[in-house]
Short mmCIF file of C-alpha atoms in Angstrom, two decimals:
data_model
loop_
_atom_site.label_atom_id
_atom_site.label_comp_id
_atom_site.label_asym_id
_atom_site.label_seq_id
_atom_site.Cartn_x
_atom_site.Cartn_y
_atom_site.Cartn_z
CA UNK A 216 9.02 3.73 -21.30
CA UNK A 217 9.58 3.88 -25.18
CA UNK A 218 11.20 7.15 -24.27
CA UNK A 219 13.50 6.00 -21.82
CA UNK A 220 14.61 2.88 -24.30
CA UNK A 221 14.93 5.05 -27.03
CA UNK A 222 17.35 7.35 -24.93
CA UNK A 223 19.35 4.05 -23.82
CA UNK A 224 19.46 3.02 -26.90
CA UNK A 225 20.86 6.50 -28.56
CA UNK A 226 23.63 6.45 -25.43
CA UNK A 227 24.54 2.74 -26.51
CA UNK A 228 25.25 4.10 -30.17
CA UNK A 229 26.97 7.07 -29.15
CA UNK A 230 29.18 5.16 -27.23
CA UNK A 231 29.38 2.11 -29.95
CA UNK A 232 30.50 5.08 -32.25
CA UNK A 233 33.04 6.81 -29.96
CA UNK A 234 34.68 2.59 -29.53
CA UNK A 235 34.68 2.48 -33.22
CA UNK A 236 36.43 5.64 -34.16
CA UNK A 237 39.23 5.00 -31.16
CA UNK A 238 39.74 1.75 -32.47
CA UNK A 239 40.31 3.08 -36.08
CA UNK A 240 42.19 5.89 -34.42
CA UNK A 241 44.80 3.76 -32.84
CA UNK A 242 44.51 0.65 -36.46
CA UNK A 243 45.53 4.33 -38.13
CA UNK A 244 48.17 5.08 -35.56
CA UNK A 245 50.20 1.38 -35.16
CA UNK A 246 50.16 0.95 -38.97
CA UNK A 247 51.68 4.90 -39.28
CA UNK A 248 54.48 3.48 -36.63
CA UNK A 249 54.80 0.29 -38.67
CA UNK A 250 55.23 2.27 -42.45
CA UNK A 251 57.86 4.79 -40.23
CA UNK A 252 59.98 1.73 -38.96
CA UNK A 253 59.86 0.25 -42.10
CA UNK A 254 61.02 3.34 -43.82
CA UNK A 255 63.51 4.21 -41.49
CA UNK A 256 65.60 1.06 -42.15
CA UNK A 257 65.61 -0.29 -38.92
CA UNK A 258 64.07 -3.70 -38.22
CA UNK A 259 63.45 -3.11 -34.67
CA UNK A 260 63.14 0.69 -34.32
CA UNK A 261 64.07 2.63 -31.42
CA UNK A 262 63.43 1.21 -28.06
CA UNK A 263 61.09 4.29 -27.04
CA UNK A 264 59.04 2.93 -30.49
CA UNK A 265 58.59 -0.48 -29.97
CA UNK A 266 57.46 0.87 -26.23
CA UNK A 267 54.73 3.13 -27.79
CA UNK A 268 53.99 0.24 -30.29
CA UNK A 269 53.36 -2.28 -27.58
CA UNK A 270 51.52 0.48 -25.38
CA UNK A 271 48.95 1.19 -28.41
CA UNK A 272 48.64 -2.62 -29.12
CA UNK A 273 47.72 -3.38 -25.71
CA UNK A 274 45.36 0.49 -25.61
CA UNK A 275 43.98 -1.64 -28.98
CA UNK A 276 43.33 -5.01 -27.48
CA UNK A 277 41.81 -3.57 -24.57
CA UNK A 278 39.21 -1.27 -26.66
CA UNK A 279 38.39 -4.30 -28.58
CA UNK A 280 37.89 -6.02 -25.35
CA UNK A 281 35.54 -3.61 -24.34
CA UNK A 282 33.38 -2.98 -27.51
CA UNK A 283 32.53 -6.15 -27.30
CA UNK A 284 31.01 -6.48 -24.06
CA UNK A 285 29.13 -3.57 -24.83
CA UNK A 286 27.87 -5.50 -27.61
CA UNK A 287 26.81 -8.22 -26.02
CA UNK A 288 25.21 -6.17 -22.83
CA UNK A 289 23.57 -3.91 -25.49
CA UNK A 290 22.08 -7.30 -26.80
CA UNK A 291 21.40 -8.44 -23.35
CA UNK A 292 19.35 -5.36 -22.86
CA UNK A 293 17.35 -5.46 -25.87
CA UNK A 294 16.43 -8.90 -24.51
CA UNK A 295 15.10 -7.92 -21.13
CA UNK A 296 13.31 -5.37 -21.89
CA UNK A 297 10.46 -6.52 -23.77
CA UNK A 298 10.47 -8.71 -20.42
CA UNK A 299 10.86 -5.71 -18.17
CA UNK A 300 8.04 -3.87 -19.76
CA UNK A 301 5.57 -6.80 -19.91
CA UNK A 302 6.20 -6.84 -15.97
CA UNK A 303 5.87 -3.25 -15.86
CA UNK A 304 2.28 -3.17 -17.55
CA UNK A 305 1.27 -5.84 -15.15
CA UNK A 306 2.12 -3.84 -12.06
CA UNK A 307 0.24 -0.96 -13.64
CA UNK A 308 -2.58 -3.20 -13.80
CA UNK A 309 -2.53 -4.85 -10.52
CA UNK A 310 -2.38 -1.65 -9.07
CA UNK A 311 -5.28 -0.12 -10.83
CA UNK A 312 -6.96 -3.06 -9.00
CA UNK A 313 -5.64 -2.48 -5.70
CA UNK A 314 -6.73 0.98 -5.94
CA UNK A 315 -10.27 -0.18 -6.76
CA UNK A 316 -10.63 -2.87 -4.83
CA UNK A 317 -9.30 -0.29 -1.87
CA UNK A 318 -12.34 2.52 -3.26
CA UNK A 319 -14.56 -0.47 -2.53
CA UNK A 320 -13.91 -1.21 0.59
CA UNK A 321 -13.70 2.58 2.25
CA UNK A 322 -16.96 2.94 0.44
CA UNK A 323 -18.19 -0.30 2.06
CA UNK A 324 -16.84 0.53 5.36
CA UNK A 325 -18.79 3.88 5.33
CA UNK A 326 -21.60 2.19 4.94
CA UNK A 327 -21.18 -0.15 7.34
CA UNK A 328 -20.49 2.76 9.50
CA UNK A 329 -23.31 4.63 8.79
CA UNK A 330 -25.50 1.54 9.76
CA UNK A 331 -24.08 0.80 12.99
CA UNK A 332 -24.22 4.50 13.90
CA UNK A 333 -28.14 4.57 13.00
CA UNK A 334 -28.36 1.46 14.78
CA UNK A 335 -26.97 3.05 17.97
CA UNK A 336 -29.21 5.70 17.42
CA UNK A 337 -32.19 3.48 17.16
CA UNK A 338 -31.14 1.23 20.48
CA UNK A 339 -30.79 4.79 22.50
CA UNK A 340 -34.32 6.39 21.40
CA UNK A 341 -35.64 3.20 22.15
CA UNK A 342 -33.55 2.97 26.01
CA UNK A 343 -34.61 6.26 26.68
CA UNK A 344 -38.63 5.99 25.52
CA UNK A 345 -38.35 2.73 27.70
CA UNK A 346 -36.51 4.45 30.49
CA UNK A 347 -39.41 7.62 30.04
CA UNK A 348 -41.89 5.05 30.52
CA UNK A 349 -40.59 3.05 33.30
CA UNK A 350 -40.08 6.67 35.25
CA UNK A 351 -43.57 8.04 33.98
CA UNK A 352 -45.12 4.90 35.05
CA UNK A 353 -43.64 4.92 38.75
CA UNK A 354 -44.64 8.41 38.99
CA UNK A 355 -47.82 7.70 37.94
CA UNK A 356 -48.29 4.44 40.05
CA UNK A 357 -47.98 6.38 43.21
CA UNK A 358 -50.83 9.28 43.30
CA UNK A 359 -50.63 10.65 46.80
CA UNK A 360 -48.83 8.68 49.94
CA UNK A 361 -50.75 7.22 52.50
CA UNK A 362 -50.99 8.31 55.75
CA UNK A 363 -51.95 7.22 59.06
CA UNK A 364 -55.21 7.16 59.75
CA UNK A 365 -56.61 8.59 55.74
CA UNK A 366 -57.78 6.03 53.47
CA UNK A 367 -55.92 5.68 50.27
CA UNK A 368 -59.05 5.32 47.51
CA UNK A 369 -56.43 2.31 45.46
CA UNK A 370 -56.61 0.18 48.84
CA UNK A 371 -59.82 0.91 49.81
CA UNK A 372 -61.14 -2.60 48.37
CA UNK A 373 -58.29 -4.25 50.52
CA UNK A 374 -58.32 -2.21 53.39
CA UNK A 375 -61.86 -1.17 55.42
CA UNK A 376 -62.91 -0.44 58.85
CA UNK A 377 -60.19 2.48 59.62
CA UNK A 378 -57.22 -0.07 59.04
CA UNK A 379 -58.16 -3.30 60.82
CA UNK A 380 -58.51 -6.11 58.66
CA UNK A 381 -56.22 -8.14 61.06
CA UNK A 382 -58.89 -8.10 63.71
CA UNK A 383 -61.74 -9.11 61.22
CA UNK A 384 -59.62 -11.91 59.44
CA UNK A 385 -59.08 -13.05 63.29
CA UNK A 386 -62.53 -12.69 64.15
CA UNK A 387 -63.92 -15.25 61.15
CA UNK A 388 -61.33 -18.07 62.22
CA UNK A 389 -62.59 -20.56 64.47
CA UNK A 390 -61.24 -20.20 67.95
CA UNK A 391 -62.03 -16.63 67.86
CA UNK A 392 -59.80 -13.45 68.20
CA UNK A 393 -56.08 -14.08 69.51
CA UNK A 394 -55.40 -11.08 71.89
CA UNK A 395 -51.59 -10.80 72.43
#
């Protein structure tokens, strides 16, 4: 930044200097035309003179004009730029924020990531050991099938007398045995 003003500020002389030799050029130049017209005797000079004269006054005027405003916008800019760099400085800074603030949070969101993958993790080992179990436990409920006619040992308790306990439950009611 300091080199950049320093360059602008360099251009804004040259060109100051360039204005100010012009404008002593052409001072040099009308009063050369003035001592000639005076020296020639004639008041008024040649029409093609007076031309030139008028031409370098107004080339004078205008310069003047000019030098000026480059003055004042050379002043201008010396103003705004203490401005200009105090902004500057605090863009640097909010950035430097931004750019933690944004480390932070991809940081944060890999954690968070890395939690709710092990947490996925955890919920399918413990589907899977509860699915295992539910499948070794059906498996295991049924031994052997029952047949017609074998006694399964699990249902013996319930079941006795070669598969009749109809007949028996209808034999202890009162009224006896229904026959259908």
């Amino acid at each position: 930044m300091n080199q950049k003003r320093a360059e602008v500020h360099q251009d804004l002389q040259s060109l100051e200097d360039t204005v100010m030799k012009e404008l002593q050029r052409l001072n040099q130049l009308k009063e050369s035309f003035l001592q000639t017209m005076e020296q020639g005797g004639d008041a008024g000079g040649s029409s093609a003179q007076r031309q030139r004269i008028v031409f370098l006054e107004n080339n004078l005027e205008q310069l003047g004009r000019v030098h000026k405003q480059m003055v004042r916008d050379n002043a201008d800019l010396r103003c705004e730029l203490p401005k200009l760099e105090k902004r500057l400085r605090a863009s640097a800074e909010r950035a430097r924020v931004l750019e933690a603030s944004l480390r932070e949070a991809k940081q944060s969101a890999a954690r968070d990531r890395q939690r709710c993958q092990q947490e996925v993790e955890r919920i399918k080992e413990a589907f899977h050991a509860k699915a295992s179990l539910r499948r070794g436990g059906a498996s295991a409920q049924i031994a052997k099938p029952v047949r017609a006619g074998h006694q399964n040992p699990s249902l013996s308790s319930h079941v006795r007398g070669g598969g009749r306990p109809a007949l028996q439950a209808a034999q202890a009611r009162p009224g006896g045995p229904r026959r259908p």
